[in-house]
Coordinates of C-alpha atoms and ligand atoms in Angstrom, one line a residue:
M1 CA -84.5 46.3 -16.5
Q2 CA -87.9 46.1 -14.7
Q3 CA -90.6 48.7 -15.1
L4 CA -91.8 49.7 -11.6
T5 CA -94.0 52.6 -12.6
E6 CA -94.7 54.5 -15.8
Q7 CA -91.8 56.8 -15.0
L8 CA -89.3 54.5 -13.4
Y9 CA -87.3 51.5 -14.4
I10 CA -85.1 49.5 -11.9
A11 CA -82.1 47.5 -12.8
P12 CA -79.1 45.7 -11.3
Q13 CA -75.6 47.1 -12.2
I14 CA -75.4 48.4 -15.7
G15 CA -72.2 49.0 -17.8
P16 CA -71.1 51.7 -20.2
G17 CA -71.8 49.3 -23.1
D18 CA -75.5 49.0 -22.2
M19 CA -76.3 52.7 -22.8
A20 CA -77.3 52.4 -26.5
D21 CA -79.9 49.7 -25.6
I22 CA -81.1 51.7 -22.6
A23 CA -81.6 54.8 -24.7
A24 CA -83.3 52.7 -27.4
A25 CA -85.8 51.4 -24.8
G26 CA -86.9 55.0 -24.3
V27 CA -85.2 55.8 -21.0
R28 CA -84.1 59.5 -20.8
A29 CA -82.1 59.6 -17.5
I30 CA -80.0 57.3 -15.4
M31 CA -79.8 57.4 -11.6
C32 CA -77.0 55.5 -9.8
N33 CA -77.7 54.4 -6.3
R34 CA -74.5 52.4 -5.7
P35 CA -71.4 53.9 -4.2
D36 CA -68.2 53.5 -6.3
G37 CA -65.8 50.8 -5.5
E38 CA -68.2 48.3 -4.0
G39 CA -67.3 45.4 -6.3
G40 CA -64.3 44.1 -8.2
D41 CA -66.2 44.3 -11.5
Q42 CA -68.0 47.6 -11.0
P43 CA -67.6 50.5 -13.4
G44 CA -67.3 53.8 -11.6
F45 CA -70.2 56.3 -11.8
R46 CA -68.1 58.7 -13.9
E47 CA -67.5 56.0 -16.5
I48 CA -71.3 55.4 -16.6
A49 CA -72.1 59.1 -16.8
A50 CA -69.7 59.6 -19.7
A51 CA -71.2 56.7 -21.7
A52 CA -74.7 58.0 -20.8
E53 CA -73.9 61.5 -22.1
L54 CA -72.7 60.0 -25.4
A55 CA -76.0 58.1 -25.7
G56 CA -78.0 61.4 -25.0
L57 CA -79.0 60.4 -21.5
E58 CA -78.8 62.5 -18.3
A59 CA -77.0 60.9 -15.4
H60 CA -77.2 61.6 -11.7
D61 CA -75.9 59.7 -8.7
L62 CA -77.5 59.2 -5.3
P63 CA -75.3 56.6 -3.7
V64 CA -76.7 54.5 -0.9
T65 CA -74.7 52.2 1.4
P66 CA -76.4 48.7 1.5
G67 CA -79.1 48.5 4.1
Q68 CA -78.8 52.2 5.0
A69 CA -81.3 54.0 2.8
S70 CA -82.6 56.8 4.9
V71 CA -85.9 58.8 4.8
Q72 CA -83.8 61.8 3.8
Q73 CA -82.5 59.9 0.8
G74 CA -86.1 58.9 -0.1
V75 CA -86.9 62.6 -0.2
E76 CA -83.9 63.3 -2.4
F77 CA -84.9 60.4 -4.7
D78 CA -88.4 62.0 -5.0
R79 CA -86.8 65.4 -5.8
L80 CA -84.6 63.8 -8.5
M81 CA -87.6 62.0 -9.9
Q82 CA -89.4 65.4 -10.3
A83 CA -86.4 67.1 -11.8
L84 CA -85.0 64.4 -14.3
P85 CA -86.4 63.8 -17.7
K86 CA -88.6 60.6 -17.6
P87 CA -88.6 57.7 -17.7
V88 CA -85.7 57.3 -15.3
L89 CA -83.6 54.1 -14.9
A90 CA -82.4 53.7 -11.3
Y91 CA -79.8 51.1 -10.6
C92 CA -77.6 49.7 -7.8
R93 CA -75.9 46.3 -7.4
S94 CA -79.2 44.3 -7.5
G95 CA -81.8 47.1 -7.9
M96 CA -82.9 46.6 -4.3
R97 CA -81.6 49.9 -3.1
S98 CA -83.3 51.7 -5.9
A99 CA -86.6 50.0 -5.2
T100 CA -86.2 50.8 -1.5
L101 CA -85.6 54.5 -2.3
W102 CA -88.8 54.4 -4.4
G103 CA -90.6 52.8 -1.4
L104 CA -89.3 55.5 0.9
A105 CA -90.2 58.3 -1.5
N106 CA -93.8 57.0 -1.8
A107 CA -94.4 56.0 1.8
A108 CA -96.7 59.0 2.5
R109 CA -98.5 58.7 -0.8
L110 CA -99.2 55.0 -1.3
P111 CA -100.7 52.4 1.0
P112 CA -98.1 49.9 2.3
E113 CA -99.6 46.9 0.4
Q114 CA -99.4 48.8 -2.8
I115 CA -95.7 49.6 -2.3
V116 CA -95.0 45.9 -1.5
N117 CA -97.1 44.5 -4.3
R118 CA -95.8 46.8 -7.0
A119 CA -92.2 46.1 -5.9
A120 CA -92.9 42.4 -5.8
T121 CA -94.0 42.4 -9.5
C122 CA -90.4 43.4 -10.3
G123 CA -88.9 40.8 -7.9
Y124 CA -88.1 43.1 -5.0
D125 CA -89.3 42.2 -1.5
L126 CA -90.1 45.5 0.4
N127 CA -92.0 43.8 3.3
A128 CA -89.3 44.5 5.8
L129 CA -89.1 48.2 4.7
V130 CA -92.8 48.6 5.2
R131 CA -92.6 46.9 8.7
R132 CA -89.8 49.3 9.6
L133 CA -91.7 52.3 8.4
A134 CA -94.8 51.3 10.4
G135 CA -92.4 51.6 13.4
S136 CA -94.4 49.1 15.5
V137 CA -92.2 46.1 15.3
D138 CA -89.0 45.2 17.1
P139 CA -86.7 44.8 14.1
Y140 CA -84.7 42.0 15.7
A141 CA -87.8 40.0 16.8
V142 CA -89.1 39.7 13.2
N143 CA -86.6 37.6 11.3
D144 CA -86.9 37.0 7.6
A145 CA -84.7 33.9 7.9
R146 CA -82.9 31.9 10.5
H147 CA -80.1 29.3 10.1
Q148 CA -77.8 27.2 12.2
I149 CA -74.8 28.6 10.4
V150 CA -74.7 31.8 8.4
I151 CA -71.7 32.7 6.2
V152 CA -71.2 36.3 5.0
G153 CA -69.4 36.4 1.7
A154 CA -69.2 33.6 -1.0
G155 CA -65.6 34.4 -2.1
A156 CA -62.6 32.2 -1.7
A157 CA -63.0 31.8 2.1
G158 CA -66.8 31.7 2.3
I159 CA -67.3 28.9 -0.2
A160 CA -64.3 27.0 1.2
V161 CA -65.7 27.1 4.7
A162 CA -69.2 26.0 3.5
V163 CA -67.8 22.9 1.7
S164 CA -65.4 22.1 4.5
L165 CA -68.3 22.1 6.9
L166 CA -70.5 19.9 4.7
A167 CA -67.6 17.5 4.1
R168 CA -67.6 17.0 7.9
E169 CA -71.3 17.2 8.7
P170 CA -73.6 17.0 5.5
A171 CA -76.8 17.7 7.5
L172 CA -75.8 21.2 8.7
D173 CA -78.3 24.0 8.1
I174 CA -76.1 26.6 6.3
A175 CA -76.9 29.8 4.6
I176 CA -74.4 31.9 2.6
I177 CA -75.1 35.6 2.0
D178 CA -73.6 37.3 -1.0
P179 CA -75.2 39.6 -3.6
A180 CA -72.6 38.8 -6.3
E181 CA -73.6 37.0 -9.5
V182 CA -70.0 36.1 -10.3
H183 CA -67.2 34.6 -8.3
Y184 CA -63.7 35.6 -9.3
Y185 CA -60.4 33.7 -9.0
Q186 CA -58.5 36.9 -8.3
P187 CA -55.0 35.4 -8.2
G188 CA -55.6 34.9 -12.0
W189 CA -55.8 38.6 -12.7
T190 CA -52.0 39.0 -12.5
L191 CA -51.8 36.5 -15.4
V192 CA -54.6 38.4 -17.3
G193 CA -52.5 41.5 -16.9
G194 CA -49.5 39.6 -18.2
G195 CA -51.3 38.3 -21.3
V196 CA -51.3 34.7 -20.1
F197 CA -54.9 34.1 -19.1
E198 CA -58.1 35.4 -20.7
P199 CA -60.4 37.3 -18.2
A200 CA -63.1 34.6 -18.5
Q201 CA -60.7 32.0 -17.1
T202 CA -60.9 33.8 -13.8
A203 CA -64.7 34.0 -13.4
R204 CA -67.5 31.5 -12.7
V205 CA -71.2 32.0 -12.2
M206 CA -71.8 32.2 -8.5
G207 CA -74.9 29.9 -8.6
A208 CA -72.7 27.0 -9.9
L209 CA -70.4 27.3 -6.9
I210 CA -72.8 27.5 -4.0
P211 CA -72.7 23.9 -2.6
R212 CA -75.9 21.8 -2.9
G213 CA -77.9 22.0 0.3
V214 CA -76.7 25.5 1.2
R215 CA -79.2 28.3 1.0
W216 CA -77.9 31.2 -1.0
I217 CA -79.3 34.5 0.2
K218 CA -78.6 36.9 -2.6
A219 CA -78.3 40.2 -0.8
A220 CA -75.6 42.4 0.8
V221 CA -75.1 42.4 4.5
A222 CA -75.5 45.9 5.8
G223 CA -74.7 45.5 9.5
F224 CA -74.2 43.1 12.4
V225 CA -76.1 42.9 15.7
P226 CA -74.1 40.2 17.5
E227 CA -75.9 40.8 20.8
H228 CA -79.1 39.4 19.1
N229 CA -77.3 36.9 16.8
V230 CA -78.7 38.9 13.8
V231 CA -77.2 40.2 10.6
L232 CA -79.0 43.0 8.7
L233 CA -79.4 42.9 5.0
E234 CA -80.0 45.6 2.5
G235 CA -83.7 46.3 2.2
C236 CA -84.0 46.1 6.0
R237 CA -84.4 42.3 6.1
T238 CA -82.8 40.3 9.0
V239 CA -81.2 36.9 9.3
R240 CA -80.7 35.2 12.6
Y241 CA -77.9 32.7 13.2
E242 CA -76.5 30.3 15.8
R243 CA -73.0 30.5 14.4
L244 CA -71.7 33.1 12.1
V245 CA -68.7 33.1 9.7
V246 CA -67.7 36.5 8.4
C247 CA -65.6 36.7 5.2
P248 CA -66.7 39.7 3.0
G249 CA -63.1 40.2 1.7
L250 CA -61.7 43.6 1.2
K251 CA -63.3 46.7 -0.5
L252 CA -60.8 48.7 -2.5
D253 CA -60.8 52.4 -1.8
W254 CA -60.2 53.7 -5.3
D255 CA -61.2 57.2 -4.2
G256 CA -58.3 57.2 -1.7
I257 CA -56.2 58.6 -4.6
A258 CA -57.7 61.9 -5.8
G259 CA -58.8 61.8 -9.4
L260 CA -58.0 58.1 -9.9
G261 CA -61.7 57.2 -10.5
D262 CA -61.8 59.6 -13.5
T263 CA -58.9 58.2 -15.3
L264 CA -58.8 54.4 -14.4
G265 CA -59.1 52.3 -17.6
R266 CA -58.1 55.3 -19.8
H267 CA -55.1 57.5 -20.5
G268 CA -52.7 54.6 -19.7
V269 CA -53.8 54.1 -16.1
T270 CA -54.8 50.6 -15.0
S271 CA -54.9 48.1 -12.2
N272 CA -54.8 44.4 -12.0
Y273 CA -57.0 44.6 -8.9
R274 CA -60.2 45.0 -11.0
Y275 CA -61.5 42.2 -13.3
D276 CA -62.4 44.5 -16.1
L277 CA -59.1 46.4 -16.1
A278 CA -56.6 43.5 -15.9
S279 CA -56.9 43.0 -19.7
Y280 CA -56.3 46.7 -20.2
T281 CA -53.0 46.2 -18.4
W282 CA -52.0 43.7 -21.0
E283 CA -53.1 46.1 -23.8
L284 CA -50.9 48.8 -22.4
V285 CA -47.9 46.5 -21.8
R286 CA -48.1 45.1 -25.3
R287 CA -48.3 48.6 -27.0
F288 CA -45.6 50.2 -24.8
R289 CA -42.7 51.3 -27.0
G290 CA -40.7 53.3 -24.3
G291 CA -41.0 56.1 -21.8
Q292 CA -42.0 56.4 -18.2
A293 CA -43.7 53.4 -16.6
L294 CA -44.9 53.9 -13.0
F295 CA -46.0 51.0 -10.8
T296 CA -47.5 51.9 -7.4
Q297 CA -48.3 50.0 -4.2
P298 CA -50.5 51.5 -1.5
P299 CA -49.8 51.2 2.2
M300 CA -50.7 48.0 4.0
P301 CA -53.0 46.3 4.5
I302 CA -53.7 45.2 0.9
K303 CA -54.6 41.8 -0.5
C304 CA -51.9 39.9 -2.1
A305 CA -49.1 42.3 -1.1
G306 CA -47.0 41.0 -4.0
A307 CA -49.4 41.7 -6.8
P308 CA -48.1 45.3 -7.6
Q309 CA -44.6 43.9 -8.0
K310 CA -45.8 41.0 -10.0
A311 CA -47.4 43.4 -12.5
M312 CA -44.1 45.2 -12.8
Y313 CA -41.9 42.1 -13.3
L314 CA -44.2 40.6 -15.9
S315 CA -44.4 43.9 -17.8
C316 CA -40.6 44.4 -17.8
D317 CA -40.2 40.8 -19.0
T318 CA -42.5 41.5 -21.9
W319 CA -40.6 44.7 -22.7
R320 CA -37.3 42.9 -22.5
R321 CA -38.6 40.2 -25.0
N322 CA -40.0 43.0 -27.3
G323 CA -36.6 44.8 -27.1
V324 CA -38.0 48.0 -25.6
L325 CA -36.9 47.7 -22.0
G326 CA -33.9 49.8 -22.8
Q327 CA -36.3 52.7 -23.7
A328 CA -38.3 52.3 -20.6
K329 CA -37.8 54.3 -17.4
V330 CA -39.4 51.9 -14.8
R331 CA -40.2 53.1 -11.3
F332 CA -41.8 51.2 -8.4
M333 CA -43.4 53.6 -5.9
T334 CA -44.4 52.0 -2.7
A335 CA -46.1 53.7 0.2
G336 CA -45.0 50.8 2.5
A337 CA -41.9 50.7 4.7
V338 CA -41.0 47.3 3.2
L339 CA -41.3 45.7 -0.2
F340 CA -43.3 42.7 0.9
G341 CA -45.3 43.3 4.1
V342 CA -47.5 41.1 6.4
A343 CA -49.8 43.6 8.2
D344 CA -51.9 43.6 11.3
T345 CA -53.8 46.8 11.8
A346 CA -56.8 47.7 14.0
G347 CA -60.4 47.9 12.8
W348 CA -60.7 44.4 11.2
I349 CA -62.6 41.4 12.4
D350 CA -60.9 40.7 15.7
V351 CA -60.1 37.0 15.8
D352 CA -57.8 34.8 17.7
Q353 CA -55.0 34.3 15.2
A354 CA -54.7 30.5 15.9
T355 CA -58.4 29.5 16.2
L356 CA -59.8 32.2 14.0
R357 CA -62.7 32.6 16.5
H358 CA -63.9 36.1 17.4
K359 CA -62.3 37.4 20.6
I360 CA -65.5 38.9 22.0
H361 CA -68.3 36.9 20.4
P362 CA -67.4 33.2 20.5
N363 CA -70.0 32.1 18.1
I364 CA -68.5 34.2 15.3
F365 CA -65.5 33.1 13.2
G366 CA -63.4 34.9 10.6
P367 CA -61.3 33.5 7.7
G368 CA -60.2 35.4 4.6
D369 CA -58.9 38.9 3.9
A370 CA -61.1 40.8 6.4
V371 CA -59.7 39.4 9.6
N372 CA -57.0 41.0 11.6
A373 CA -54.7 38.0 11.9
P374 CA -51.2 39.1 10.8
N375 CA -50.9 36.8 7.7
A376 CA -50.5 37.7 4.1
K377 CA -54.0 38.3 2.7
T378 CA -54.1 35.6 0.0
A379 CA -56.4 32.8 -1.3
A380 CA -53.6 30.5 -0.2
A381 CA -54.2 31.6 3.4
A382 CA -58.0 31.2 3.0
R383 CA -57.3 27.6 1.7
K384 CA -55.6 26.8 5.0
Q385 CA -58.0 28.8 7.2
A386 CA -61.3 27.4 5.9
P387 CA -60.8 23.8 7.3
V388 CA -59.6 25.3 10.6
V389 CA -62.8 27.4 10.9
A390 CA -65.0 24.5 9.8
H391 CA -63.4 22.2 12.4
N392 CA -63.5 24.8 15.3
L393 CA -67.1 25.6 14.5
L394 CA -67.9 21.9 15.0
V395 CA -66.0 21.9 18.2
D396 CA -68.2 24.8 19.3
L397 CA -71.3 22.7 18.3
G398 CA -70.0 19.8 20.4
A399 CA -69.3 17.6 17.4
E400 CA -65.5 17.6 17.7
A401 CA -63.3 17.6 20.8
R402 CA -59.9 19.1 20.0
E403 CA -59.4 22.6 18.5
A404 CA -57.6 23.2 15.2
R405 CA -54.9 25.8 14.8
Y406 CA -54.0 28.1 11.9
D407 CA -50.2 28.8 11.7
G408 CA -50.5 31.9 9.5
Y409 CA -49.6 30.2 6.2
G410 CA -49.9 32.4 3.2
S411 CA -48.3 32.3 -0.3
C412 CA -48.1 35.0 -3.0
P413 CA -46.3 33.5 -6.0
L414 CA -44.1 36.3 -7.3
T415 CA -44.1 36.3 -11.1
V416 CA -40.7 37.6 -11.6
E417 CA -40.7 36.9 -15.4
R418 CA -42.9 35.1 -17.9
G419 CA -42.2 31.4 -17.1
K420 CA -40.5 31.9 -13.7
I421 CA -41.9 32.3 -10.2
V422 CA -40.7 32.7 -6.6
L423 CA -43.3 30.7 -4.6
A424 CA -42.9 32.8 -1.4
E425 CA -44.6 30.7 1.2
F426 CA -44.5 31.7 4.9
T427 CA -46.3 31.5 8.2
Y428 CA -46.8 34.1 11.0
G429 CA -43.8 36.4 11.5
G430 CA -42.6 35.9 7.9
K431 CA -41.2 32.4 8.7
L432 CA -40.5 30.4 5.6
A433 CA -42.9 27.5 5.2
P434 CA -42.1 25.6 2.0
S435 CA -44.7 23.0 0.9
F436 CA -42.1 21.1 -1.1
P437 CA -38.6 19.8 -0.4
S438 CA -36.0 22.3 -1.7
W439 CA -34.5 19.6 -4.1
L440 CA -37.9 19.6 -5.9
L441 CA -38.9 23.2 -5.6
D442 CA -36.9 25.9 -3.9
G443 CA -39.6 28.4 -2.9
T444 CA -37.0 31.2 -2.3
R445 CA -35.7 31.2 -6.0
P446 CA -37.4 31.8 -9.3
S447 CA -38.2 28.5 -11.0
R448 CA -40.1 27.1 -14.0
L449 CA -41.8 24.5 -11.8
A450 CA -43.3 27.2 -9.6
W451 CA -44.6 28.9 -12.8
L452 CA -46.2 25.6 -13.9
L453 CA -47.8 25.3 -10.5
K454 CA -49.2 28.8 -10.7
E455 CA -50.4 28.5 -14.3
R456 CA -51.6 24.9 -14.5
L457 CA -52.0 23.5 -11.0
L458 CA -53.3 26.2 -8.7
P459 CA -56.4 27.1 -10.7
P460 CA -57.7 23.5 -10.6
L461 CA -56.6 23.2 -7.0
Y462 CA -58.8 26.3 -6.3
W463 CA -61.9 25.3 -8.4
Q464 CA -61.8 21.5 -7.9
G465 CA -60.1 21.2 -4.5
M466 CA -60.6 24.2 -2.2
L467 CA -64.1 25.1 -3.5
K468 CA -65.2 21.4 -3.4
G469 CA -64.2 20.5 0.1
R470 CA -61.1 18.5 -0.9
E471 CA -58.6 19.7 1.6
W472 CA -55.5 18.9 -0.4
M473 CA -52.4 20.0 1.5
A474 CA -54.7 21.9 3.9
Q475 CA -55.6 19.4 6.6
P476 CA -55.9 21.3 9.9
E477 CA -53.5 20.8 12.7
L478 CA -55.3 19.7 15.9
V479 CA -54.0 20.8 19.4
G480 CA -54.7 19.8 23.0
Ligands
LIG501 C1 -54.6 41.2 -8.4 C2 -54.7 40.2 -7.4 C3 -53.8 39.2 -7.3 C4 -53.8 38.2 -6.3 N1 -52.9 37.2 -6.3 C5 -52.9 36.2 -5.4 C6 -52.0 35.1 -5.5 O1 -51.2 35.0 -6.4 N2 -52.2 34.1 -4.6 C7 -53.1 34.1 -3.6 O2 -53.2 33.2 -2.8 N3 -54.0 35.2 -3.5 C8 -53.9 36.2 -4.4 N4 -54.8 37.3 -4.3 C9 -55.6 37.5 -3.1 C10 -56.9 36.6 -3.1 O3 -57.7 36.7 -4.2 C11 -57.7 37.0 -1.8 O4 -56.9 36.9 -0.7 C12 -58.9 36.1 -1.6 O5 -59.8 36.1 -2.7 C13 -59.6 36.4 -0.3 O6 -60.8 35.7 -0.1 P1 -62.0 36.3 0.7 O7 -63.1 35.2 0.6 O8 -61.6 36.8 2.0 O9 -62.5 37.5 -0.2 P2 -63.0 37.5 -1.7 O10 -62.6 36.3 -2.4 O11 -62.7 38.9 -2.2 O12 -64.6 37.4 -1.5 C14 -65.4 38.3 -0.8 C15 -66.9 38.0 -1.1 O13 -67.7 38.7 -0.2 C16 -68.7 39.3 -0.9 N5 -69.2 40.5 -0.1 C17 -68.6 41.7 0.0 N6 -69.3 42.5 0.7 C18 -70.4 41.8 1.1 C19 -71.5 42.2 1.9 N7 -71.7 43.4 2.4 N8 -72.5 41.2 2.1 C20 -72.3 40.0 1.6 N9 -71.3 39.6 0.8 C21 -70.3 40.5 0.6 C22 -68.2 39.6 -2.2 O14 -69.2 39.8 -3.2 C23 -67.3 38.4 -2.5 O15 -68.0 37.4 -3.2 C24 -54.8 38.3 -5.3 C25 -55.8 39.3 -5.4 C26 -55.8 40.2 -6.4 C27 -56.8 41.3 -6.4

């Protein structure tokens, strides 16, 4: 928490557990500048507001999409600052949007240098905002940074592409843009919900995973200007690129279900799709003594389409072992037409499904969950896609001759009971693509070996292989 003025503190994301400390520091009101559902570890505003009330603080939200703080929102920020008891603590993911709103609110009152200097004392760079407000500069001509290769998103796909590029050409000038402090191994959340992993086993500090030599730009991308080879960051900064890799993953739309935000994490309602809730799943499963148990799956596209089923199978297996399955009325409510779908819908990053190169902008590539290739959206897919993207980007730079091709591989190990898994590996069109001979591991049947793979081998394969540039079982296939 940084003190920007006598009446205003700025902070990155806070949690309900921070309220007592915030109140003890003298703060009297909270302002949230982050829309709900932006991150996999983000408490919703209602959770924050409820905790704030208990601590005797007023809470208000003025959500701002990254990079899109408007003059009107600056005016609203000013109005709230007049109305709320002070001092106020404003927060968003990093604090940048809150600082930007303060800059907009005071643009007519303070000289630009004062806005920039005061924000800088708290670690926020408002130079680009002031340039924009001056209105005299072509925003795309003034670039805060430029790099040969820019990667958006340091998740499973982004880090894997960066390390695969460096494994091929260590001298490349690469920047990776991601505001997140923590990188999550999301496939582990099913096992957190099943009481097998601790949440901490699925999380690593982001800084430790960004490869040496890669510049980490710790900001959220707010927009793309592919005609100018520019990405826009929150706080109005810009980054120019020669080649761009876009892999921001999926944003979950919790508000797509009316009332869900109010009740998630309480009243027996949970989801393994959020880091801080997966352990609540296990708490509910452990305590269940009978009654109605509903498991739901939204319509495609979702990441890891098997995850809702996995939660149900593991829960039922626990209830069977605890002798309460007979008292349970279990229902699986799916909004999809099939139980296990591989989806291709419009509106995603439009790439060629073999080369993963953008169909309109050839210097842009897309691996990971956010592309429209009709594969299962899984880390297993990203593991195979990253070397293909790295290789094809080098073809584009003239360093390689033959293109690599992605065959649509994905895998979503179905935890059908504690100790047994159906590996479920397939390529485009749902064609089975087993990695192992069937005498060793039949991927179409539940097996203990597949469980061992998921519990013991896949996490190190992820952290030590995929995120370190070791392309174990992921060498790209070259064509032409
Ligand atoms: C409950 C659950 C179970 C799963 N089980 C499995 C499984 O068993 N097997 C499997 O293979 N896969 C599984 N998955 C899916 C797997 O985790 C994803 O497919 C994989 O993480 C996708 O990688 P990605 O890099 O595209 O996205 P992510 O890993 O989600 O990373 C996206 C990154 O982009 C960043 N970002 C977002 N917006 C911006 C922005 N505006 N600017 C800059 N950066 C941004 C985020 O901070 C994040 O770091 C599961 C997922 C869940 C939630």
